[in-house]
Amino acid sequence: MKKVEDYVRSIPDFPEPGIIFRDVTTILQDADGLHLAIDQLIEMLDGVDFDVVVGPESRGFIFGVPVAYMLHKGFVPVRKKGKLPCETISAKYDLEYGSAVIEMHKDSIKPGQKVVIVDDLIATGGTIEAITRLVEQLGGEVVKICFVMELKGLKGRERLKNYDVKTVIAYEGN
């Protein structure tokens, strides 16, 4: 039986020499790989009491929506600045070369709601750290954060040390 990591394409020297790019699209392109990844994310949530799934665009949508659907929970999208139509709250975070701003609707999380965050990859952890700030600003509680892949060398887990973080696959490098 194949594992999720068997569906990941590794591309050496991309985007620069010495980096191995872990391509999640090959998981998505294979029906068995996609099922396996979603099933393992759902297994991570067995016994977890939560109300809603939150995911950042775009791959957090891809993995978070089927998890929310299968567990009969709502899904809250987190988008790049200027993409949501109603009143929003925002958080700025640092990228490798610069910064970015993400937003979520101000009414998307109710005070006291228990939140699970789902995304494809934890690298530096900046995006998800910003999402935790938004959820908590709205009065929600982040009870678990689930990823398909982790690049341990970028130490993103350290930024999220106050949260229950689980990954399907963990790669030692960056």
C-alpha positions as YAML, in Angstrom:
chain: A
units: angstrom
residues:
- id: 1
  name: MET
  ca: [0.00, 0.00, 0.00]
- id: 2
  name: LYS
  ca: [1.32, 3.43, -0.95]
- id: 3
  name: LYS
  ca: [1.87, 6.27, 1.50]
- id: 4
  name: VAL
  ca: [1.13, 9.96, 0.87]
- id: 5
  name: GLU
  ca: [4.82, 10.68, 0.43]
- id: 6
  name: ASP
  ca: [4.87, 8.24, -2.50]
- id: 7
  name: TYR
  ca: [2.65, 10.72, -4.39]
- id: 8
  name: VAL
  ca: [4.90, 13.76, -3.77]
- id: 9
  name: ARG
  ca: [7.15, 14.77, -6.65]
- id: 10
  name: SER
  ca: [10.56, 16.00, -5.48]
- id: 11
  name: ILE
  ca: [12.25, 18.49, -7.79]
- id: 12
  name: PRO
  ca: [15.96, 19.09, -7.06]
- id: 13
  name: ASP
  ca: [17.51, 22.56, -7.32]
- id: 14
  name: PHE
  ca: [14.22, 24.45, -7.50]
- id: 15
  name: PRO
  ca: [13.76, 27.36, -6.99]
- id: 16
  name: GLU
  ca: [17.52, 27.55, -6.38]
- id: 17
  name: PRO
  ca: [20.48, 25.16, -6.17]
- id: 18
  name: GLY
  ca: [20.47, 22.95, -3.08]
- id: 19
  name: ILE
  ca: [16.70, 23.17, -2.52]
- id: 20
  name: ILE
  ca: [14.44, 20.15, -3.09]
- id: 21
  name: PHE
  ca: [10.96, 21.41, -3.99]
- id: 22
  name: ARG
  ca: [8.19, 19.13, -2.68]
- id: 23
  name: ASP
  ca: [5.35, 19.31, -5.20]
- id: 24
  name: VAL
  ca: [1.90, 18.77, -3.67]
- id: 25
  name: THR
  ca: [0.14, 18.90, -7.06]
- id: 26
  name: THR
  ca: [1.08, 15.29, -7.76]
- id: 27
  name: ILE
  ca: [-0.94, 14.26, -4.69]
- id: 28
  name: LEU
  ca: [-3.92, 16.17, -6.08]
- id: 29
  name: GLN
  ca: [-3.61, 14.70, -9.57]
- id: 30
  name: ASP
  ca: [-3.91, 11.11, -8.38]
- id: 31
  name: ALA
  ca: [-7.29, 10.00, -7.02]
- id: 32
  name: ASP
  ca: [-5.68, 7.54, -4.60]
- id: 33
  name: GLY
  ca: [-3.14, 10.11, -3.41]
- id: 34
  name: LEU
  ca: [-5.83, 12.72, -2.84]
- id: 35
  name: HIS
  ca: [-8.05, 10.26, -0.95]
- id: 36
  name: LEU
  ca: [-5.13, 9.15, 1.19]
- id: 37
  name: ALA
  ca: [-4.11, 12.71, 2.08]
- id: 38
  name: ILE
  ca: [-7.66, 13.77, 2.98]
- id: 39
  name: ASP
  ca: [-8.27, 10.57, 4.95]
- id: 40
  name: GLN
  ca: [-5.10, 11.11, 6.98]
- id: 41
  name: LEU
  ca: [-6.01, 14.73, 7.73]
- id: 42
  name: ILE
  ca: [-9.42, 13.52, 8.93]
- id: 43
  name: GLU
  ca: [-7.77, 10.83, 11.09]
- id: 44
  name: MET
  ca: [-5.73, 13.57, 12.81]
- id: 45
  name: LEU
  ca: [-9.03, 15.06, 13.98]
- id: 46
  name: ASP
  ca: [-10.44, 11.89, 15.50]
- id: 47
  name: GLY
  ca: [-11.68, 12.80, 18.97]
- id: 48
  name: VAL
  ca: [-11.01, 16.54, 18.51]
- id: 49
  name: ASP
  ca: [-13.90, 18.77, 19.57]
- id: 50
  name: PHE
  ca: [-14.16, 21.64, 17.08]
- id: 51
  name: ASP
  ca: [-16.71, 23.80, 15.29]
- id: 52
  name: VAL
  ca: [-15.13, 25.04, 12.07]
- id: 53
  name: VAL
  ca: [-12.21, 24.49, 9.68]
- id: 54
  name: VAL
  ca: [-10.12, 27.48, 8.57]
- id: 55
  name: GLY
  ca: [-7.79, 27.38, 5.57]
- id: 56
  name: PRO
  ca: [-5.65, 29.87, 3.66]
- id: 57
  name: GLU
  ca: [-5.87, 30.26, -0.09]
- id: 58
  name: SER
  ca: [-5.31, 28.38, -2.14]
- id: 59
  name: ARG
  ca: [-4.15, 24.97, -1.05]
- id: 60
  name: GLY
  ca: [-5.69, 25.33, 2.40]
- id: 61
  name: PHE
  ca: [-8.98, 25.51, 0.50]
- id: 62
  name: ILE
  ca: [-8.14, 22.37, -1.48]
- id: 63
  name: PHE
  ca: [-7.40, 20.28, 1.61]
- id: 64
  name: GLY
  ca: [-9.59, 22.04, 4.18]
- id: 65
  name: VAL
  ca: [-12.93, 21.98, 2.35]
- id: 66
  name: PRO
  ca: [-13.13, 18.18, 1.95]
- id: 67
  name: VAL
  ca: [-12.14, 17.76, 5.61]
- id: 68
  name: ALA
  ca: [-14.90, 20.18, 6.66]
- id: 69
  name: TYR
  ca: [-17.38, 18.46, 4.33]
- id: 70
  name: MET
  ca: [-16.63, 14.95, 5.56]
- id: 71
  name: LEU
  ca: [-16.84, 16.00, 9.22]
- id: 72
  name: HIS
  ca: [-19.95, 18.15, 8.66]
- id: 73
  name: LYS
  ca: [-18.27, 21.41, 9.71]
- id: 74
  name: GLY
  ca: [-18.23, 24.85, 8.15]
- id: 75
  name: PHE
  ca: [-15.21, 26.20, 6.30]
- id: 76
  name: VAL
  ca: [-13.76, 29.71, 6.68]
- id: 77
  name: PRO
  ca: [-11.49, 30.97, 3.88]
- id: 78
  name: VAL
  ca: [-8.51, 33.19, 4.64]
- id: 79
  name: ARG
  ca: [-7.58, 35.25, 1.58]
- id: 80
  name: LYS
  ca: [-5.04, 37.72, 0.34]
- id: 81
  name: LYS
  ca: [-5.85, 41.36, 1.05]
- id: 82
  name: GLY
  ca: [-8.70, 42.79, -1.00]
- id: 83
  name: LYS
  ca: [-10.32, 39.50, -2.08]
- id: 84
  name: LEU
  ca: [-13.18, 39.25, 0.44]
- id: 85
  name: PRO
  ca: [-16.37, 41.27, -0.14]
- id: 86
  name: CYS
  ca: [-17.53, 42.08, 3.42]
- id: 87
  name: GLU
  ca: [-15.95, 43.71, 6.45]
- id: 88
  name: THR
  ca: [-12.64, 42.02, 7.27]
- id: 89
  name: ILE
  ca: [-9.84, 41.88, 9.80]
- id: 90
  name: SER
  ca: [-6.28, 41.54, 8.59]
- id: 91
  name: ALA
  ca: [-2.83, 40.45, 9.67]
- id: 92
  name: LYS
  ca: [0.52, 41.28, 8.16]
- id: 93
  name: TYR
  ca: [3.27, 38.67, 8.17]
- id: 94
  name: ASP
  ca: [6.79, 38.32, 6.86]
- id: 95
  name: LEU
  ca: [7.79, 36.32, 3.82]
- id: 96
  name: GLU
  ca: [11.28, 35.27, 2.78]
- id: 97
  name: TYR
  ca: [11.52, 38.42, 0.62]
- id: 98
  name: GLY
  ca: [9.07, 41.01, 1.93]
- id: 99
  name: SER
  ca: [5.69, 40.77, 3.62]
- id: 100
  name: ALA
  ca: [2.06, 39.96, 2.87]
- id: 101
  name: VAL
  ca: [-1.37, 40.66, 4.31]
- id: 102
  name: ILE
  ca: [-4.16, 38.14, 4.78]
- id: 103
  name: GLU
  ca: [-7.78, 38.75, 5.69]
- id: 104
  name: MET
  ca: [-10.85, 36.96, 6.91]
- id: 105
  name: HIS
  ca: [-14.42, 38.16, 7.31]
- id: 106
  name: LYS
  ca: [-15.03, 39.82, 10.64]
- id: 107
  name: ASP
  ca: [-18.11, 37.66, 11.24]
- id: 108
  name: SER
  ca: [-16.53, 34.33, 10.18]
- id: 109
  name: ILE
  ca: [-15.53, 33.15, 13.66]
- id: 110
  name: LYS
  ca: [-17.87, 33.52, 16.61]
- id: 111
  name: PRO
  ca: [-16.49, 34.06, 20.14]
- id: 112
  name: GLY
  ca: [-15.87, 30.71, 21.79]
- id: 113
  name: GLN
  ca: [-15.75, 28.69, 18.56]
- id: 114
  name: LYS
  ca: [-13.15, 25.96, 18.42]
- id: 115
  name: VAL
  ca: [-11.10, 26.12, 15.23]
- id: 116
  name: VAL
  ca: [-8.99, 23.65, 13.25]
- id: 117
  name: ILE
  ca: [-6.61, 25.13, 10.67]
- id: 118
  name: VAL
  ca: [-5.75, 23.01, 7.61]
- id: 119
  name: ASP
  ca: [-3.08, 23.76, 5.01]
- id: 120
  name: ASP
  ca: [-0.85, 21.88, 2.60]
- id: 121
  name: LEU
  ca: [2.56, 22.87, 3.96]
- id: 122
  name: ILE
  ca: [4.31, 24.27, 7.00]
- id: 123
  name: ALA
  ca: [7.56, 25.96, 6.06]
- id: 124
  name: THR
  ca: [8.44, 29.05, 8.12]
- id: 125
  name: GLY
  ca: [4.99, 29.09, 9.78]
- id: 126
  name: GLY
  ca: [4.36, 32.78, 9.10]
- id: 127
  name: THR
  ca: [1.04, 32.42, 7.31]
- id: 128
  name: ILE
  ca: [-0.46, 30.12, 9.91]
- id: 129
  name: GLU
  ca: [0.87, 32.22, 12.79]
- id: 130
  name: ALA
  ca: [-0.96, 35.20, 11.24]
- id: 131
  name: ILE
  ca: [-4.13, 33.12, 10.92]
- id: 132
  name: THR
  ca: [-3.98, 32.13, 14.60]
- id: 133
  name: ARG
  ca: [-3.81, 35.82, 15.50]
- id: 134
  name: LEU
  ca: [-6.91, 36.54, 13.39]
- id: 135
  name: VAL
  ca: [-8.89, 33.62, 14.87]
- id: 136
  name: GLU
  ca: [-8.00, 34.68, 18.40]
- id: 137
  name: GLN
  ca: [-8.76, 38.34, 17.66]
- id: 138
  name: LEU
  ca: [-12.30, 37.23, 16.78]
- id: 139
  name: GLY
  ca: [-12.59, 35.24, 20.02]
- id: 140
  name: GLY
  ca: [-11.99, 31.78, 18.55]
- id: 141
  name: GLU
  ca: [-9.75, 29.09, 19.98]
- id: 142
  name: VAL
  ca: [-7.32, 27.20, 17.74]
- id: 143
  name: VAL
  ca: [-7.52, 23.59, 18.93]
- id: 144
  name: LYS
  ca: [-5.42, 21.91, 16.20]
- id: 145
  name: ILE
  ca: [-3.39, 22.74, 13.12]
- id: 146
  name: CYS
  ca: [-3.02, 20.07, 10.41]
- id: 147
  name: PHE
  ca: [-0.68, 20.02, 7.42]
- id: 148
  name: VAL
  ca: [-0.03, 17.56, 4.64]
- id: 149
  name: MET
  ca: [3.72, 18.32, 4.59]
- id: 150
  name: GLU
  ca: [6.34, 19.88, 6.87]
- id: 151
  name: LEU
  ca: [9.77, 21.19, 5.92]
- id: 152
  name: LYS
  ca: [11.49, 20.77, 9.29]
- id: 153
  name: GLY
  ca: [14.60, 22.71, 8.28]
- id: 154
  name: LEU
  ca: [12.60, 25.96, 8.10]
- id: 155
  name: LYS
  ca: [11.52, 25.60, 11.77]
- id: 156
  name: GLY
  ca: [7.91, 26.71, 11.27]
- id: 157
  name: ARG
  ca: [6.76, 24.47, 14.09]
- id: 158
  name: GLU
  ca: [8.72, 26.68, 16.52]
- id: 159
  name: ARG
  ca: [6.50, 29.64, 15.61]
- id: 160
  name: LEU
  ca: [3.46, 27.50, 16.40]
- id: 161
  name: LYS
  ca: [4.84, 25.91, 19.58]
- id: 162
  name: ASN
  ca: [1.77, 26.90, 21.61]
- id: 163
  name: TYR
  ca: [-0.53, 24.88, 19.35]
- id: 164
  name: ASP
  ca: [-1.22, 21.21, 18.65]
- id: 165
  name: VAL
  ca: [0.44, 20.78, 15.23]
- id: 166
  name: LYS
  ca: [0.28, 17.55, 13.21]
- id: 167
  name: THR
  ca: [1.60, 16.68, 9.76]
- id: 168
  name: VAL
  ca: [1.10, 13.74, 7.43]
- id: 169
  name: ILE
  ca: [4.68, 13.95, 6.04]
- id: 170
  name: ALA
  ca: [7.78, 15.57, 7.54]
- id: 171
  name: TYR
  ca: [10.90, 16.25, 5.48]
- id: 172
  name: GLU
  ca: [14.14, 16.98, 7.35]
- id: 173
  name: GLY
  ca: [15.46, 19.65, 4.98]
- id: 174
  name: ASN
  ca: [14.05, 22.85, 3.62]
...
